[in-house]
Coordinates of C-alpha atoms in Angstrom, one line a residue:
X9 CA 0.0 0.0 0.0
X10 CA 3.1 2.2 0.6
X11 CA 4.4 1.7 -2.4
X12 CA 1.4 2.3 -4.7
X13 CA 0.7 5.5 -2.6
X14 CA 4.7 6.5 -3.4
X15 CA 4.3 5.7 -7.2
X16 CA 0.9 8.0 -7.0
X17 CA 2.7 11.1 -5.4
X18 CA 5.4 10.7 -7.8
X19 CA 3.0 10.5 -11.4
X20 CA 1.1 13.9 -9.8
X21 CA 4.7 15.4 -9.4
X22 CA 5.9 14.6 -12.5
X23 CA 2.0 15.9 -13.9
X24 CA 2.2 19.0 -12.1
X25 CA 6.2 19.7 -13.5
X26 CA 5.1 18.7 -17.1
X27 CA 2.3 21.0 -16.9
X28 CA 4.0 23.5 -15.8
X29 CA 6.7 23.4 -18.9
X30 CA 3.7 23.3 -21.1
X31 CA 2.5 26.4 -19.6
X32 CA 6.0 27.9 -19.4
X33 CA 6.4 27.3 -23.0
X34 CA 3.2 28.7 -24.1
X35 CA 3.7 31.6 -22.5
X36 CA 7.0 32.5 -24.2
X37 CA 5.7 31.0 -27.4
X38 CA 2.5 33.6 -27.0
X39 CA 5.1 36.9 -26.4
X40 CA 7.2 35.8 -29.1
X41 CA 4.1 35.6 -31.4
X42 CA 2.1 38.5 -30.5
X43 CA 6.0 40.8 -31.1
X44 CA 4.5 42.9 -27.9
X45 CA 3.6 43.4 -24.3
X46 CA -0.1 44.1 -23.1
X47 CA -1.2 45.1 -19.5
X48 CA -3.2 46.5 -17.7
X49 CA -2.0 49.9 -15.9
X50 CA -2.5 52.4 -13.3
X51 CA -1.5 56.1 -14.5
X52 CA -2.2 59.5 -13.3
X53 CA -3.6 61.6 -16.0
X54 CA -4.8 65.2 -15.6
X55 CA -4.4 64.3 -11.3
X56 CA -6.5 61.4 -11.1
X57 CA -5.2 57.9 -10.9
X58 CA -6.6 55.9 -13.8
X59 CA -6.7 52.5 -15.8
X60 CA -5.3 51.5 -18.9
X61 CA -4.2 49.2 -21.5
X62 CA -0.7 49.6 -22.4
X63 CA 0.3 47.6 -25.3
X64 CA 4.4 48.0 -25.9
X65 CA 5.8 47.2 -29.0
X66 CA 9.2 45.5 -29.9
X67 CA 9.8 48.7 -32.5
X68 CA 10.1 50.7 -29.4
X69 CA 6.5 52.4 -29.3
X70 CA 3.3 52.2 -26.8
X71 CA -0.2 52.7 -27.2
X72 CA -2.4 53.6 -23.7
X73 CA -5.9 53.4 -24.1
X74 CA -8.3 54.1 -21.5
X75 CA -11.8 55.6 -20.6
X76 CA -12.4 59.0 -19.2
X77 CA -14.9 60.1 -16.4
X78 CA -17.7 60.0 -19.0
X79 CA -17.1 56.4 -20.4
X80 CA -15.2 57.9 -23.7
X81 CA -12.1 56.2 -24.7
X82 CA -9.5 57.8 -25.8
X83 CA -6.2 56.5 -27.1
X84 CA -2.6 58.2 -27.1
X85 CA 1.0 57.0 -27.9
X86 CA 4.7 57.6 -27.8
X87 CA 7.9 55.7 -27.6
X88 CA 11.3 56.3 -29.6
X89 CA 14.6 55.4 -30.3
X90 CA 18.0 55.9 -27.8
X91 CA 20.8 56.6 -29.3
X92 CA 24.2 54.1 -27.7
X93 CA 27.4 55.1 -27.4
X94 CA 29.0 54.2 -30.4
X95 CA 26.3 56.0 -31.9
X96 CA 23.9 53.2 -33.1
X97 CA 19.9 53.5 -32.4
X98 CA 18.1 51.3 -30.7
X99 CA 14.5 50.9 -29.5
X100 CA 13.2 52.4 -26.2
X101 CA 13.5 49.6 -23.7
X102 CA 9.7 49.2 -21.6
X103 CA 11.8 50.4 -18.6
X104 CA 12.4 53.6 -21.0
X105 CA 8.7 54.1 -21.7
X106 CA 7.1 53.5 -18.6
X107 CA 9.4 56.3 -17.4
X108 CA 8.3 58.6 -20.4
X109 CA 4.5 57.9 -19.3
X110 CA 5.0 58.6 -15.7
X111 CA 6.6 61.6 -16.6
X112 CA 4.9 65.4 -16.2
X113 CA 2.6 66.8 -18.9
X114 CA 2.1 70.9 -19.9
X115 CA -1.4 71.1 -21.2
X116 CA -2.9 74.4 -23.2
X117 CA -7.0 74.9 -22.6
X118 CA -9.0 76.3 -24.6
X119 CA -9.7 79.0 -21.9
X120 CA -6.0 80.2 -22.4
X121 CA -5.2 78.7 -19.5
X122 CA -2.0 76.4 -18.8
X123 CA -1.7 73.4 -16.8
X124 CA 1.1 70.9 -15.3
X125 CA 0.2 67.4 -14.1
X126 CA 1.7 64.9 -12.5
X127 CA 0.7 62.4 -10.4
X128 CA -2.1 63.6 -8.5
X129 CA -0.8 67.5 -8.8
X130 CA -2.6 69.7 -11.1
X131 CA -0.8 73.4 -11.0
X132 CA -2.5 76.5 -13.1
X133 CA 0.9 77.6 -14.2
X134 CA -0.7 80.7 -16.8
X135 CA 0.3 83.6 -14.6
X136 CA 3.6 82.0 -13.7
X137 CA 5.5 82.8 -17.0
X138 CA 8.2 85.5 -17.4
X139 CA 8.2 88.7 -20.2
X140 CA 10.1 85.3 -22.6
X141 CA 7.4 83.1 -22.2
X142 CA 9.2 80.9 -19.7
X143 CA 7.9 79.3 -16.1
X144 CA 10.3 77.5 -13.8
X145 CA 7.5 75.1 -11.3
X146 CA 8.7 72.9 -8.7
X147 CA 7.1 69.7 -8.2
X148 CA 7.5 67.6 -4.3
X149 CA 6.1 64.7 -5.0
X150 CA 6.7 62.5 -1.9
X151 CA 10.3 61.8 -1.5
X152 CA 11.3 63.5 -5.2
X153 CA 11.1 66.5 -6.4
X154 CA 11.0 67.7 -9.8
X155 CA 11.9 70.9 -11.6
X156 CA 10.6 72.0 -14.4
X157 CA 11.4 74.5 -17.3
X158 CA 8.6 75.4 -19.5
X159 CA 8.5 77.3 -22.8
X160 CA 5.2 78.7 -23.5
X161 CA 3.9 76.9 -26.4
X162 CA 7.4 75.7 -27.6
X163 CA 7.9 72.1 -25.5
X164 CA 9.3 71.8 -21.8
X165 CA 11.8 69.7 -20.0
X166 CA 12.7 68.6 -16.5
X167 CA 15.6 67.0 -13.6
X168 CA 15.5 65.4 -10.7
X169 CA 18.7 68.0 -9.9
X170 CA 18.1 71.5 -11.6
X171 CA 16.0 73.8 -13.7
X172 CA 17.1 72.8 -17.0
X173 CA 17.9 76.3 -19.1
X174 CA 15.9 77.0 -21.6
X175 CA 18.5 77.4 -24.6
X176 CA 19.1 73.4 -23.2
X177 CA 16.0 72.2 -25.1
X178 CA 14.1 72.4 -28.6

């Protein structure tokens, strides 16, 4: 009786590892096939912490899509190239791109007015902009703080160290 029990443990082991190859296997064999990543996402967009679909492509690109408050979807993109050092381009690793999602956006409303958001901060930066048309804004989010150089209507940049001077960027 000990002995047919020890043969039965040992065909539900050797079940369980097979099936886990198999499942292994298919799981590569899916990634490789698709040529992308999908997930699902939490992102902050316009301060509120929201769901998406994030499908990252081997070309170095992403696509978000998500629903706003009113059920609408709406779909955006980025993604790029890095340049190495011995000056050959390659695609923007999903490390890269998740960085360039969770990164600060400058918005322009239709009211004339000017936002920054990031993460759950949404500043009115309109009156903030000098007699060039640039705004420095400092962003403490937790533990990091972020400072940010924006030309009005002509692109903006940040550091996790300094204002980044204007002539630096586009």
């Amino acid at each position: 009786m000990a002995r047919l029990q020890k043969r039965t443990k040992m065909k539900t082991a050797a079940a369980v590892i097979a099936g886990c190859i198999i499942l292994g296997g298919t799981g590569t064999a899916y990634a490789a096939n698709v040529g992308g990543i999908q997930r699902t996402i939490q992102l902050w967009l316009h301060g509120d912490q929201t769901t998406a679909a994030l499908d990252v492509s081997d070309d170095g690109t992403y696509t978000l899509k998500y629903s706003d408050e009113n059920g609408q979807l709406h779909e955006s993109g980025g993604g790029g190239i890095a340049i190495n050092a011995d000056g050959t381009e390659r695609p923007l690793t999903e490390e890269e791109l998740m960085s360039e999602i969770d990164s600060p956006d400058v918005e322009y409303e239709d009211d004339g007015s000017v936002w920054v958001y990031y993460h759950n901060h949404s500043i009115d930066i309109t009156d903030k902009f000098n007699d060039k048309g640039i705004c420095f804004v400092k962003i403490a989010d937790g533990d990091k703080t972020l400072y940010l150089t924006v030309k009005y209507q002509n692109g903006f940049s940040y550091s996790n160290e300094k204002y980044i001077e204007p002539e630096e960027f586009n």
